[in-house]
JSON list of C-alpha atoms and ligand atoms in Angstrom, two decimals:
[
{"chain": "H", "resi": 296, "resn": "MET", "atom": "CA", "xyz": [11.34, -10.42, 25.20]},
{"chain": "H", "resi": 297, "resn": "SER", "atom": "CA", "xyz": [14.28, -9.23, 23.11]},
{"chain": "H", "resi": 298, "resn": "GLU", "atom": "CA", "xyz": [13.88, -6.28, 20.76]},
{"chain": "H", "resi": 299, "resn": "TYR", "atom": "CA", "xyz": [13.91, -8.75, 17.82]},
{"chain": "H", "resi": 300, "resn": "GLU", "atom": "CA", "xyz": [11.17, -10.85, 19.41]},
{"chain": "H", "resi": 301, "resn": "ARG", "atom": "CA", "xyz": [9.05, -7.76, 20.04]},
{"chain": "H", "resi": 302, "resn": "PHE", "atom": "CA", "xyz": [9.55, -6.59, 16.48]},
{"chain": "H", "resi": 303, "resn": "LEU", "atom": "CA", "xyz": [8.79, -10.02, 15.02]},
{"chain": "H", "resi": 304, "resn": "ALA", "atom": "CA", "xyz": [5.63, -10.31, 17.11]},
{"chain": "H", "resi": 305, "resn": "LEU", "atom": "CA", "xyz": [4.47, -6.93, 15.78]},
{"chain": "H", "resi": 306, "resn": "ALA", "atom": "CA", "xyz": [5.27, -7.84, 12.17]},
{"chain": "H", "resi": 307, "resn": "GLN", "atom": "CA", "xyz": [3.54, -11.22, 12.49]},
{"chain": "H", "resi": 308, "resn": "ALA", "atom": "CA", "xyz": [0.40, -9.86, 14.13]},
{"chain": "H", "resi": 309, "resn": "ARG", "atom": "CA", "xyz": [-0.27, -7.13, 11.53]},
{"chain": "H", "resi": 310, "resn": "ARG", "atom": "CA", "xyz": [-3.11, -8.19, 9.24]},
{"chain": "H", "resi": 311, "resn": "SER", "atom": "CA", "xyz": [-4.80, -6.67, 6.24]},
{"chain": "H", "resi": 312, "resn": "VAL", "atom": "CA", "xyz": [-8.12, -5.40, 7.56]},
{"chain": "H", "resi": 313, "resn": "ARG", "atom": "CA", "xyz": [-11.06, -4.99, 5.18]},
{"chain": "H", "resi": 314, "resn": "HIS", "atom": "CA", "xyz": [-13.95, -4.32, 7.57]},
{"chain": "H", "resi": 315, "resn": "PHE", "atom": "CA", "xyz": [-13.91, -1.23, 9.72]},
{"chain": "H", "resi": 316, "resn": "ALA", "atom": "CA", "xyz": [-15.87, 0.04, 12.70]},
{"chain": "H", "resi": 317, "resn": "GLU", "atom": "CA", "xyz": [-17.66, 3.40, 12.43]},
{"chain": "H", "resi": 318, "resn": "ARG", "atom": "CA", "xyz": [-15.23, 4.91, 14.98]},
{"chain": "H", "resi": 319, "resn": "ASP", "atom": "CA", "xyz": [-13.18, 7.83, 13.67]},
{"chain": "H", "resi": 320, "resn": "VAL", "atom": "CA", "xyz": [-9.38, 7.91, 13.80]},
{"chain": "H", "resi": 321, "resn": "SER", "atom": "CA", "xyz": [-7.84, 10.88, 15.61]},
{"chain": "H", "resi": 322, "resn": "LYS", "atom": "CA", "xyz": [-5.68, 13.33, 13.69]},
{"chain": "H", "resi": 323, "resn": "GLU", "atom": "CA", "xyz": [-2.98, 12.66, 16.29]},
{"chain": "H", "resi": 324, "resn": "ASP", "atom": "CA", "xyz": [-2.87, 8.97, 15.31]},
{"chain": "H", "resi": 325, "resn": "ILE", "atom": "CA", "xyz": [-2.85, 9.83, 11.61]},
{"chain": "H", "resi": 326, "resn": "LEU", "atom": "CA", "xyz": [0.17, 12.07, 12.23]},
{"chain": "H", "resi": 327, "resn": "ARG", "atom": "CA", "xyz": [1.84, 9.31, 14.27]},
{"chain": "H", "resi": 328, "resn": "VAL", "atom": "CA", "xyz": [1.67, 6.78, 11.45]},
{"chain": "H", "resi": 329, "resn": "LEU", "atom": "CA", "xyz": [3.05, 9.38, 9.04]},
{"chain": "H", "resi": 330, "resn": "GLU", "atom": "CA", "xyz": [5.86, 10.11, 11.50]},
{"chain": "H", "resi": 331, "resn": "ALA", "atom": "CA", "xyz": [6.84, 6.42, 11.27]},
{"chain": "H", "resi": 332, "resn": "ALA", "atom": "CA", "xyz": [6.54, 6.51, 7.47]},
{"chain": "H", "resi": 333, "resn": "ARG", "atom": "CA", "xyz": [8.98, 9.39, 7.07]},
{"chain": "H", "resi": 334, "resn": "TRP", "atom": "CA", "xyz": [11.81, 7.46, 8.76]},
{"chain": "H", "resi": 335, "resn": "ALA", "atom": "CA", "xyz": [11.93, 4.84, 6.02]},
{"chain": "H", "resi": 336, "resn": "PRO", "atom": "CA", "xyz": [15.12, 4.60, 3.95]},
{"chain": "H", "resi": 337, "resn": "SER", "atom": "CA", "xyz": [14.94, 6.11, 0.48]},
{"chain": "H", "resi": 338, "resn": "ASN", "atom": "CA", "xyz": [16.96, 6.44, -2.71]},
{"chain": "H", "resi": 339, "resn": "HIS", "atom": "CA", "xyz": [19.62, 9.12, -2.07]},
{"chain": "H", "resi": 340, "resn": "ASN", "atom": "CA", "xyz": [17.49, 10.11, 0.92]},
{"chain": "H", "resi": 341, "resn": "ARG", "atom": "CA", "xyz": [15.13, 11.79, -1.58]},
{"chain": "H", "resi": 342, "resn": "GLN", "atom": "CA", "xyz": [12.08, 10.84, 0.46]},
{"chain": "H", "resi": 343, "resn": "PRO", "atom": "CA", "xyz": [10.07, 10.61, -2.76]},
{"chain": "H", "resi": 344, "resn": "TRP", "atom": "CA", "xyz": [6.71, 9.96, -1.05]},
{"chain": "H", "resi": 345, "resn": "ARG", "atom": "CA", "xyz": [3.62, 12.07, -0.58]},
{"chain": "H", "resi": 346, "resn": "PHE", "atom": "CA", "xyz": [0.51, 11.15, 1.38]},
{"chain": "H", "resi": 347, "resn": "VAL", "atom": "CA", "xyz": [-2.92, 12.62, 0.77]},
{"chain": "H", "resi": 348, "resn": "ILE", "atom": "CA", "xyz": [-5.35, 11.90, 3.60]},
{"chain": "H", "resi": 349, "resn": "LEU", "atom": "CA", "xyz": [-9.05, 11.54, 2.80]},
{"chain": "H", "resi": 350, "resn": "GLN", "atom": "CA", "xyz": [-11.60, 11.37, 5.59]},
{"chain": "H", "resi": 351, "resn": "ASP", "atom": "CA", "xyz": [-14.72, 12.69, 3.88]},
{"chain": "H", "resi": 352, "resn": "ARG", "atom": "CA", "xyz": [-16.90, 9.57, 3.55]},
{"chain": "H", "resi": 353, "resn": "ILE", "atom": "CA", "xyz": [-18.82, 10.99, 0.59]},
{"chain": "H", "resi": 354, "resn": "ARG", "atom": "CA", "xyz": [-15.58, 11.59, -1.30]},
{"chain": "H", "resi": 355, "resn": "VAL", "atom": "CA", "xyz": [-14.17, 8.17, -0.36]},
{"chain": "H", "resi": 356, "resn": "ASN", "atom": "CA", "xyz": [-17.40, 6.52, -1.52]},
{"chain": "H", "resi": 357, "resn": "ARG", "atom": "CA", "xyz": [-17.20, 8.42, -4.78]},
{"chain": "H", "resi": 358, "resn": "LEU", "atom": "CA", "xyz": [-13.65, 7.15, -5.30]},
{"chain": "H", "resi": 359, "resn": "ALA", "atom": "CA", "xyz": [-14.78, 3.57, -4.68]},
{"chain": "H", "resi": 360, "resn": "GLU", "atom": "CA", "xyz": [-17.60, 4.06, -7.21]},
{"chain": "H", "resi": 361, "resn": "VAL", "atom": "CA", "xyz": [-15.16, 5.45, -9.79]},
{"chain": "H", "resi": 362, "resn": "VAL", "atom": "CA", "xyz": [-12.91, 2.41, -9.23]},
{"chain": "H", "resi": 363, "resn": "ARG", "atom": "CA", "xyz": [-15.88, 0.02, -9.45]},
{"chain": "H", "resi": 364, "resn": "VAL", "atom": "CA", "xyz": [-17.03, 1.51, -12.77]},
{"chain": "H", "resi": 365, "resn": "GLY", "atom": "CA", "xyz": [-13.47, 1.69, -14.16]},
{"chain": "H", "resi": 366, "resn": "ILE", "atom": "CA", "xyz": [-12.65, -1.92, -13.33]},
{"chain": "H", "resi": 367, "resn": "THR", "atom": "CA", "xyz": [-16.05, -3.23, -14.47]},
{"chain": "H", "resi": 368, "resn": "GLU", "atom": "CA", "xyz": [-15.51, -1.53, -17.85]},
{"chain": "H", "resi": 369, "resn": "ARG", "atom": "CA", "xyz": [-12.03, -3.04, -18.14]},
{"chain": "H", "resi": 370, "resn": "LEU", "atom": "CA", "xyz": [-13.31, -6.49, -17.27]},
{"chain": "H", "resi": 371, "resn": "LYS", "atom": "CA", "xyz": [-16.03, -6.20, -19.93]},
{"chain": "H", "resi": 372, "resn": "SER", "atom": "CA", "xyz": [-13.28, -6.19, -22.56]},
{"chain": "H", "resi": 373, "resn": "LEU", "atom": "CA", "xyz": [-11.82, -9.37, -21.02]},
{"chain": "H", "resi": 374, "resn": "PRO", "atom": "CA", "xyz": [-14.85, -11.66, -20.74]},
{"chain": "H", "resi": 375, "resn": "GLU", "atom": "CA", "xyz": [-12.69, -14.76, -20.25]},
{"chain": "H", "resi": 376, "resn": "VAL", "atom": "CA", "xyz": [-11.08, -13.15, -17.18]},
{"chain": "H", "resi": 377, "resn": "ALA", "atom": "CA", "xyz": [-14.26, -11.52, -15.94]},
{"chain": "H", "resi": 378, "resn": "ALA", "atom": "CA", "xyz": [-16.38, -14.66, -15.95]},
{"chain": "H", "resi": 379, "resn": "GLY", "atom": "CA", "xyz": [-14.54, -16.32, -13.09]},
{"chain": "H", "resi": 380, "resn": "TYR", "atom": "CA", "xyz": [-14.12, -13.74, -10.41]},
{"chain": "H", "resi": 381, "resn": "SER", "atom": "CA", "xyz": [-15.18, -10.28, -11.52]},
{"chain": "H", "resi": 382, "resn": "SER", "atom": "CA", "xyz": [-17.46, -9.43, -8.59]},
{"chain": "H", "resi": 383, "resn": "GLU", "atom": "CA", "xyz": [-14.91, -10.79, -6.15]},
{"chain": "H", "resi": 384, "resn": "PHE", "atom": "CA", "xyz": [-12.20, -8.69, -7.76]},
{"chain": "H", "resi": 385, "resn": "VAL", "atom": "CA", "xyz": [-14.30, -5.53, -7.79]},
{"chain": "H", "resi": 386, "resn": "GLN", "atom": "CA", "xyz": [-14.96, -6.11, -4.09]},
{"chain": "H", "resi": 387, "resn": "TYR", "atom": "CA", "xyz": [-11.17, -6.59, -3.50]},
{"chain": "H", "resi": 388, "resn": "ALA", "atom": "CA", "xyz": [-10.54, -3.21, -5.17]},
{"chain": "H", "resi": 389, "resn": "THR", "atom": "CA", "xyz": [-13.36, -1.18, -3.58]},
{"chain": "H", "resi": 390, "resn": "PHE", "atom": "CA", "xyz": [-13.87, -2.32, 0.02]},
{"chain": "H", "resi": 391, "resn": "PHE", "atom": "CA", "xyz": [-12.03, 0.84, 1.12]},
{"chain": "H", "resi": 392, "resn": "SER", "atom": "CA", "xyz": [-15.38, 2.67, 0.80]},
{"chain": "H", "resi": 393, "resn": "GLY", "atom": "CA", "xyz": [-16.06, 1.57, 4.40]},
{"chain": "H", "resi": 394, "resn": "ALA", "atom": "CA", "xyz": [-12.80, 2.92, 5.83]},
{"chain": "H", "resi": 395, "resn": "PRO", "atom": "CA", "xyz": [-12.85, 6.11, 7.93]},
{"chain": "H", "resi": 396, "resn": "VAL", "atom": "CA", "xyz": [-9.41, 7.08, 6.58]},
{"chain": "H", "resi": 397, "resn": "LEU", "atom": "CA", "xyz": [-8.07, 6.55, 3.09]},
{"chain": "H", "resi": 398, "resn": "ILE", "atom": "CA", "xyz": [-4.46, 7.46, 2.40]},
{"chain": "H", "resi": 399, "resn": "ALA", "atom": "CA", "xyz": [-3.55, 8.02, -1.24]},
{"chain": "H", "resi": 400, "resn": "VAL", "atom": "CA", "xyz": [0.19, 7.37, -1.54]},
{"chain": "H", "resi": 401, "resn": "PHE", "atom": "CA", "xyz": [2.24, 8.91, -4.34]},
{"chain": "H", "resi": 402, "resn": "HIS", "atom": "CA", "xyz": [5.85, 8.47, -5.40]},
{"chain": "H", "resi": 403, "resn": "LYS", "atom": "CA", "xyz": [7.88, 11.06, -7.24]},
{"chain": "H", "resi": 404, "resn": "LYS", "atom": "CA", "xyz": [8.76, 10.32, -10.82]},
{"chain": "H", "resi": 405, "resn": "PRO", "atom": "CA", "xyz": [12.56, 9.93, -11.33]},
{"chain": "H", "resi": 406, "resn": "VAL", "atom": "CA", "xyz": [14.31, 13.32, -11.45]},
{"chain": "H", "resi": 407, "resn": "SER", "atom": "CA", "xyz": [15.07, 14.55, -14.95]},
{"chain": "H", "resi": 408, "resn": "PHE", "atom": "CA", "xyz": [18.88, 14.52, -14.59]},
{"chain": "H", "resi": 409, "resn": "SER", "atom": "CA", "xyz": [18.74, 10.74, -14.16]},
{"chain": "H", "resi": 410, "resn": "ALA", "atom": "CA", "xyz": [16.73, 10.35, -17.39]},
{"chain": "H", "resi": 411, "resn": "ARG", "atom": "CA", "xyz": [19.88, 10.06, -19.57]},
{"chain": "H", "resi": 412, "resn": "LEU", "atom": "CA", "xyz": [21.57, 7.73, -17.12]},
{"chain": "H", "resi": 413, "resn": "LEU", "atom": "CA", "xyz": [18.50, 5.52, -17.06]},
{"chain": "H", "resi": 414, "resn": "ALA", "atom": "CA", "xyz": [17.78, 5.63, -20.81]},
{"chain": "H", "resi": 415, "resn": "GLY", "atom": "CA", "xyz": [17.48, 2.11, -22.17]},
{"chain": "H", "resi": 416, "resn": "VAL", "atom": "CA", "xyz": [17.64, 0.48, -18.74]},
{"chain": "H", "resi": 417, "resn": "GLU", "atom": "CA", "xyz": [15.00, -2.18, -18.22]},
{"chain": "H", "resi": 418, "resn": "HIS", "atom": "CA", "xyz": [12.57, -1.08, -15.46]},
{"chain": "H", "resi": 419, "resn": "PRO", "atom": "CA", "xyz": [14.27, 2.29, -14.77]},
{"chain": "H", "resi": 420, "resn": "GLU", "atom": "CA", "xyz": [12.13, 2.94, -11.69]},
{"chain": "H", "resi": 421, "resn": "LEU", "atom": "CA", "xyz": [13.56, -0.18, -10.07]},
{"chain": "H", "resi": 422, "resn": "VAL", "atom": "CA", "xyz": [16.99, 1.37, -10.44]},
{"chain": "H", "resi": 423, "resn": "SER", "atom": "CA", "xyz": [16.11, 4.88, -9.40]},
{"chain": "H", "resi": 424, "resn": "GLY", "atom": "CA", "xyz": [14.11, 3.47, -6.48]},
{"chain": "H", "resi": 425, "resn": "GLU", "atom": "CA", "xyz": [11.18, 5.81, -5.87]},
{"chain": "H", "resi": 426, "resn": "PRO", "atom": "CA", "xyz": [8.44, 3.11, -5.81]},
{"chain": "H", "resi": 427, "resn": "LEU", "atom": "CA", "xyz": [10.52, 0.87, -3.53]},
{"chain": "H", "resi": 428, "resn": "SER", "atom": "CA", "xyz": [11.36, 3.72, -1.14]},
{"chain": "H", "resi": 429, "resn": "THR", "atom": "CA", "xyz": [7.69, 4.59, -0.97]},
{"chain": "H", "resi": 430, "resn": "ALA", "atom": "CA", "xyz": [6.73, 0.96, -0.33]},
{"chain": "H", "resi": 431, "resn": "MET", "atom": "CA", "xyz": [9.16, 0.99, 2.60]},
{"chain": "H", "resi": 432, "resn": "ALA", "atom": "CA", "xyz": [7.51, 4.09, 4.01]},
{"chain": "H", "resi": 433, "resn": "VAL", "atom": "CA", "xyz": [4.12, 2.38, 3.61]},
{"chain": "H", "resi": 434, "resn": "GLN", "atom": "CA", "xyz": [5.31, -0.68, 5.54]},
{"chain": "H", "resi": 435, "resn": "ASN", "atom": "CA", "xyz": [6.50, 1.57, 8.40]},
{"chain": "H", "resi": 436, "resn": "LEU", "atom": "CA", "xyz": [3.07, 3.21, 8.31]},
{"chain": "H", "resi": 437, "resn": "LEU", "atom": "CA", "xyz": [1.24, -0.15, 8.43]},
{"chain": "H", "resi": 438, "resn": "LEU", "atom": "CA", "xyz": [3.30, -1.39, 11.38]},
{"chain": "H", "resi": 439, "resn": "ALA", "atom": "CA", "xyz": [2.93, 1.88, 13.26]},
{"chain": "H", "resi": 440, "resn": "ALA", "atom": "CA", "xyz": [-0.83, 1.77, 12.73]},
{"chain": "H", "resi": 441, "resn": "HIS", "atom": "CA", "xyz": [-0.90, -1.78, 14.06]},
{"chain": "H", "resi": 442, "resn": "ALA", "atom": "CA", "xyz": [1.10, -0.69, 17.12]},
{"chain": "H", "resi": 443, "resn": "LEU", "atom": "CA", "xyz": [-1.56, 2.00, 17.71]},
{"chain": "H", "resi": 444, "resn": "GLY", "atom": "CA", "xyz": [-4.39, -0.55, 17.54]},
{"chain": "H", "resi": 445, "resn": "LEU", "atom": "CA", "xyz": [-5.44, 0.50, 14.04]},
{"chain": "H", "resi": 446, "resn": "GLY", "atom": "CA", "xyz": [-6.18, -1.83, 11.12]},
{"chain": "H", "resi": 447, "resn": "THR", "atom": "CA", "xyz": [-4.94, -1.12, 7.62]},
{"chain": "H", "resi": 448, "resn": "CYS", "atom": "CA", "xyz": [-4.95, -2.57, 4.16]},
{"chain": "H", "resi": 449, "resn": "VAL", "atom": "CA", "xyz": [-2.61, -1.50, 1.40]},
{"chain": "H", "resi": 450, "resn": "MET", "atom": "CA", "xyz": [-4.17, -1.78, -2.06]},
{"chain": "H", "resi": 451, "resn": "THR", "atom": "CA", "xyz": [-2.99, -1.64, -5.63]},
{"chain": "H", "resi": 452, "resn": "ALA", "atom": "CA", "xyz": [-6.01, -3.25, -7.31]},
{"chain": "H", "resi": 453, "resn": "PRO", "atom": "CA", "xyz": [-7.78, 0.16, -7.44]},
{"chain": "H", "resi": 454, "resn": "LEU", "atom": "CA", "xyz": [-4.91, 1.33, -9.67]},
{"chain": "H", "resi": 455, "resn": "LEU", "atom": "CA", "xyz": [-6.47, -0.72, -12.48]},
{"chain": "H", "resi": 456, "resn": "ALA", "atom": "CA", "xyz": [-8.69, 2.35, -12.72]},
{"chain": "H", "resi": 457, "resn": "ALA", "atom": "CA", "xyz": [-5.68, 4.69, -12.39]},
{"chain": "H", "resi": 458, "resn": "ASP", "atom": "CA", "xyz": [-6.79, 6.99, -15.22]},
{"chain": "H", "resi": 459, "resn": "VAL", "atom": "CA", "xyz": [-10.01, 7.95, -13.51]},
{"chain": "H", "resi": 460, "resn": "LEU", "atom": "CA", "xyz": [-8.49, 7.82, -10.03]},
{"chain": "H", "resi": 461, "resn": "ARG", "atom": "CA", "xyz": [-5.85, 10.32, -11.13]},
{"chain": "H", "resi": 462, "resn": "LEU", "atom": "CA", "xyz": [-8.57, 12.75, -12.20]},
{"chain": "H", "resi": 463, "resn": "GLU", "atom": "CA", "xyz": [-10.28, 12.41, -8.80]},
{"chain": "H", "resi": 464, "resn": "LEU", "atom": "CA", "xyz": [-7.12, 12.56, -6.70]},
{"chain": "H", "resi": 465, "resn": "ASN", "atom": "CA", "xyz": [-5.19, 15.19, -8.60]},
{"chain": "H", "resi": 466, "resn": "PRO", "atom": "CA", "xyz": [-1.65, 13.92, -7.79]},
{"chain": "H", "resi": 467, "resn": "PRO", "atom": "CA", "xyz": [0.97, 16.41, -6.59]},
{"chain": "H", "resi": 468, "resn": "PRO", "atom": "CA", "xyz": [2.95, 17.66, -9.63]},
{"chain": "H", "resi": 469, "resn": "GLY", "atom": "CA", "xyz": [5.59, 15.17, -10.80]},
{"chain": "H", "resi": 470, "resn": "HIS", "atom": "CA", "xyz": [4.12, 12.34, -8.74]},
{"chain": "H", "resi": 471, "resn": "GLU", "atom": "CA", "xyz": [2.53, 9.01, -9.64]},
{"chain": "H", "resi": 472, "resn": "LEU", "atom": "CA", "xyz": [-0.10, 7.14, -7.65]},
{"chain": "H", "resi": 473, "resn": "ASN", "atom": "CA", "xyz": [1.65, 4.28, -5.78]},
{"chain": "H", "resi": 474, "resn": "CYS", "atom": "CA", "xyz": [-1.11, 2.65, -3.73]},
{"chain": "H", "resi": 475, "resn": "LEU", "atom": "CA", "xyz": [-4.06, 3.36, -1.46]},
{"chain": "H", "resi": 476, "resn": "VAL", "atom": "CA", "xyz": [-4.08, 2.54, 2.25]},
{"chain": "H", "resi": 477, "resn": "ALA", "atom": "CA", "xyz": [-7.40, 2.04, 4.04]},
{"chain": "H", "resi": 478, "resn": "MET", "atom": "CA", "xyz": [-7.16, 2.66, 7.78]},
{"chain": "H", "resi": 479, "resn": "GLY", "atom": "CA", "xyz": [-9.50, 2.47, 10.76]},
{"chain": "H", "resi": 480, "resn": "TYR", "atom": "CA", "xyz": [-10.47, 0.37, 13.76]},
{"chain": "H", "resi": 481, "resn": "ALA", "atom": "CA", "xyz": [-10.93, -3.25, 12.69]},
{"chain": "H", "resi": 482, "resn": "ASP", "atom": "CA", "xyz": [-14.42, -4.71, 12.72]},
{"chain": "H", "resi": 483, "resn": "ASP", "atom": "CA", "xyz": [-13.17, -8.26, 12.24]},
{"chain": "H", "resi": 484, "resn": "LYS", "atom": "CA", "xyz": [-10.21, -10.38, 13.22]},
{"chain": "H", "resi": 485, "resn": "PRO", "atom": "CA", "xyz": [-8.67, -11.80, 10.04]},
{"chain": "H", "resi": 486, "resn": "THR", "atom": "CA", "xyz": [-6.58, -14.94, 10.39]},
{"chain": "H", "resi": 487, "resn": "ALA", "atom": "CA", "xyz": [-3.07, -14.91, 9.02]},
{"chain": "H", "resi": 488, "resn": "PRO", "atom": "CA", "xyz": [-2.81, -16.15, 5.44]},
{"chain": "H", "resi": 489, "resn": "ARG", "atom": "CA", "xyz": [-0.25, -18.94, 5.11]},
{"chain": "H", "resi": 490, "resn": "ARG", "atom": "CA", "xyz": [3.37, -17.85, 4.65]},
{"chain": "H", "resi": 491, "resn": "LYS", "atom": "CA", "xyz": [6.09, -19.67, 2.72]},
{"chain": "H", "resi": 492, "resn": "SER", "atom": "CA", "xyz": [8.81, -20.93, 5.02]},
{"chain": "H", "resi": 493, "resn": "VAL", "atom": "CA", "xyz": [12.27, -19.33, 5.13]},
{"chain": "H", "resi": 494, "resn": "GLU", "atom": "CA", "xyz": [13.55, -22.50, 3.43]},
{"chain": "H", "resi": 495, "resn": "GLN", "atom": "CA", "xyz": [11.12, -22.02, 0.54]},
{"chain": "H", "resi": 496, "resn": "ILE", "atom": "CA", "xyz": [12.16, -18.45, -0.15]},
{"chain": "H", "resi": 497, "resn": "THR", "atom": "CA", "xyz": [15.90, -18.49, 0.60]},
{"chain": "H", "resi": 498, "resn": "GLU", "atom": "CA", "xyz": [19.09, -19.85, -0.89]},
{"chain": "H", "resi": 499, "resn": "PHE", "atom": "CA", "xyz": [22.58, -19.41, 0.50]},
{"chain": "H", "resi": 500, "resn": "SER", "atom": "CA", "xyz": [24.35, -19.31, -2.82]},
{"chain": "H", "resi": 501, "resn": "GLU", "atom": "CA", "xyz": [27.75, -20.42, -1.44]},
{"chain": "H", "resi": 502, "resn": "ASP", "atom": "CA", "xyz": [26.30, -23.15, 0.72]},
{"chain": "H", "resi": 503, "resn": "GLY", "atom": "CA", "xyz": [24.84, -25.55, -1.82]},
{"chain": "H", "resi": 504, "resn": "GLY", "atom": "CA", "xyz": [21.55, -23.69, -1.63]},
{"chain": "H", "resi": 505, "resn": "ARG", "atom": "CA", "xyz": [20.71, -25.08, 1.80]},
{"chain": "H", "resi": 506, "resn": "VAL", "atom": "CA", "xyz": [19.24, -22.88, 4.56]},
{"chain": "H", "resi": 507, "resn": "LYS", "atom": "CA", "xyz": [20.03, -25.32, 7.34]},
{"chain": "Z", "resi": 869, "resn": "FMN", "atom": "C1", "xyz": [1.39, -4.43, -3.05]},
{"chain": "Z", "resi": 869, "resn": "FMN", "atom": "C2", "xyz": [0.14, -4.96, -2.38]},
{"chain": "Z", "resi": 869, "resn": "FMN", "atom": "C3", "xyz": [-1.09, -4.74, -2.99]},
{"chain": "Z", "resi": 869, "resn": "FMN", "atom": "C4", "xyz": [-2.26, -5.19, -2.38]},
{"chain": "Z", "resi": 869, "resn": "FMN", "atom": "N1", "xyz": [-3.47, -4.89, -2.96]},
{"chain": "Z", "resi": 869, "resn": "FMN", "atom": "C5", "xyz": [-4.60, -5.25, -2.33]},
{"chain": "Z", "resi": 869, "resn": "FMN", "atom": "C6", "xyz": [-5.86, -4.87, -2.89]},
{"chain": "Z", "resi": 869, "resn": "FMN", "atom": "O1", "xyz": [-5.95, -4.23, -3.91]},
{"chain": "Z", "resi": 869, "resn": "FMN", "atom": "N2", "xyz": [-6.98, -5.23, -2.22]},
{"chain": "Z", "resi": 869, "resn": "FMN", "atom": "C7", "xyz": [-6.93, -5.95, -1.04]},
{"chain": "Z", "resi": 869, "resn": "FMN", "atom": "O2", "xyz": [-7.99, -6.26, -0.49]},
{"chain": "Z", "resi": 869, "resn": "FMN", "atom": "N3", "xyz": [-5.73, -6.32, -0.49]},
{"chain": "Z", "resi": 869, "resn": "FMN", "atom": "C8", "xyz": [-4.58, -5.98, -1.10]},
{"chain": "Z", "resi": 869, "resn": "FMN", "atom": "N4", "xyz": [-3.37, -6.31, -0.55]},
{"chain": "Z", "resi": 869, "resn": "FMN", "atom": "C9", "xyz": [-3.32, -7.06, 0.71]},
{"chain": "Z", "resi": 869, "resn": "FMN", "atom": "C10", "xyz": [-2.88, -8.51, 0.49]},
{"chain": "Z", "resi": 869, "resn": "FMN", "atom": "O3", "xyz": [-3.96, -9.25, -0.03]},
{"chain": "Z", "resi": 869, "resn": "FMN", "atom": "C11", "xyz": [-2.40, -9.09, 1.85]},
{"chain": "Z", "resi": 869, "resn": "FMN", "atom": "O4", "xyz": [-1.28, -8.37, 2.28]},
{"chain": "Z", "resi": 869, "resn": "FMN", "atom": "C12", "xyz": [-2.02, -10.56, 1.75]},
{"chain": "Z", "resi": 869, "resn": "FMN", "atom": "O5", "xyz": [-3.12, -11.36, 1.43]},
{"chain": "Z", "resi": 869, "resn": "FMN", "atom": "C13", "xyz": [-1.43, -11.07, 3.08]},
{"chain": "Z", "resi": 869, "resn": "FMN", "atom": "O6", "xyz": [-2.32, -10.84, 4.15]},
{"chain": "Z", "resi": 869, "resn": "FMN", "atom": "P1", "xyz": [-1.88, -10.00, 5.43]},
{"chain": "Z", "resi": 869, "resn": "FMN", "atom": "O7", "xyz": [-1.57, -8.60, 4.97]},
{"chain": "Z", "resi": 869, "resn": "FMN", "atom": "O8", "xyz": [-3.06, -10.04, 6.37]},
{"chain": "Z", "resi": 869, "resn": "FMN", "atom": "O9", "xyz": [-0.67, -10.66, 6.03]},
{"chain": "Z", "resi": 869, "resn": "FMN", "atom": "C14", "xyz": [-2.20, -5.88, -1.14]},
{"chain": "Z", "resi": 869, "resn": "FMN", "atom": "C15", "xyz": [-0.95, -6.08, -0.53]},
{"chain": "Z", "resi": 869, "resn": "FMN", "atom": "C16", "xyz": [0.19, -5.61, -1.13]},
{"chain": "Z", "resi": 869, "resn": "FMN", "atom": "C17", "xyz": [1.53, -5.80, -0.44]}
]
């Protein structure tokens, strides 16, 4: 197998895992996935990411409860949205309560000297790049975890309750919550959700738009 084929196989086999075995994850493996994360590219090599590791099940359960209450309250004000899929959505945002490791991922807010440069720019964080850099670090982390036999799921739905989550998580100064990553040994074998083909997602702009 070529290096590309090995990499592709790894990327294709990674799945979002939402059911975890009781088995604990070693600190060594937690440090290994973070080692992979820190080699991601970043804006000006600022490495604007921070990872807070939670392993205390009582605390993780409390976080899930805070998210459940926060999202339920929000959905109450949107009855037309809530009617269809509220319990499913709350489940989507809180299943991390069963994970032995929860990683709260933060990105740094843009540095103040760039504030004037970015003033008036639409979506300034897309230009300054901290959320994207951090997402890249998270992808490294997910793939490294998969290579170690660990299941993960990255989540942003809990951020619907960001106000209360922030109080619980106490972000490092100058940082914003980016996502949560649940991690542990998988207790199920999810099948791969369908992917769009390369043709569906790609255009060669100088080639009449055709991929082939
Ligand atoms: C930015 C982002 C946010 C996500 N948020 C959630 C979430 O809140 N809850 C959840 O269960 N899965 C979440 N997922 C996982 C996606 O549902 C999953 O990646 C997608 O269905 C494809 O499945 P796969 O990861 O197994 O390939 C998220 C994924 C990404 C990239």
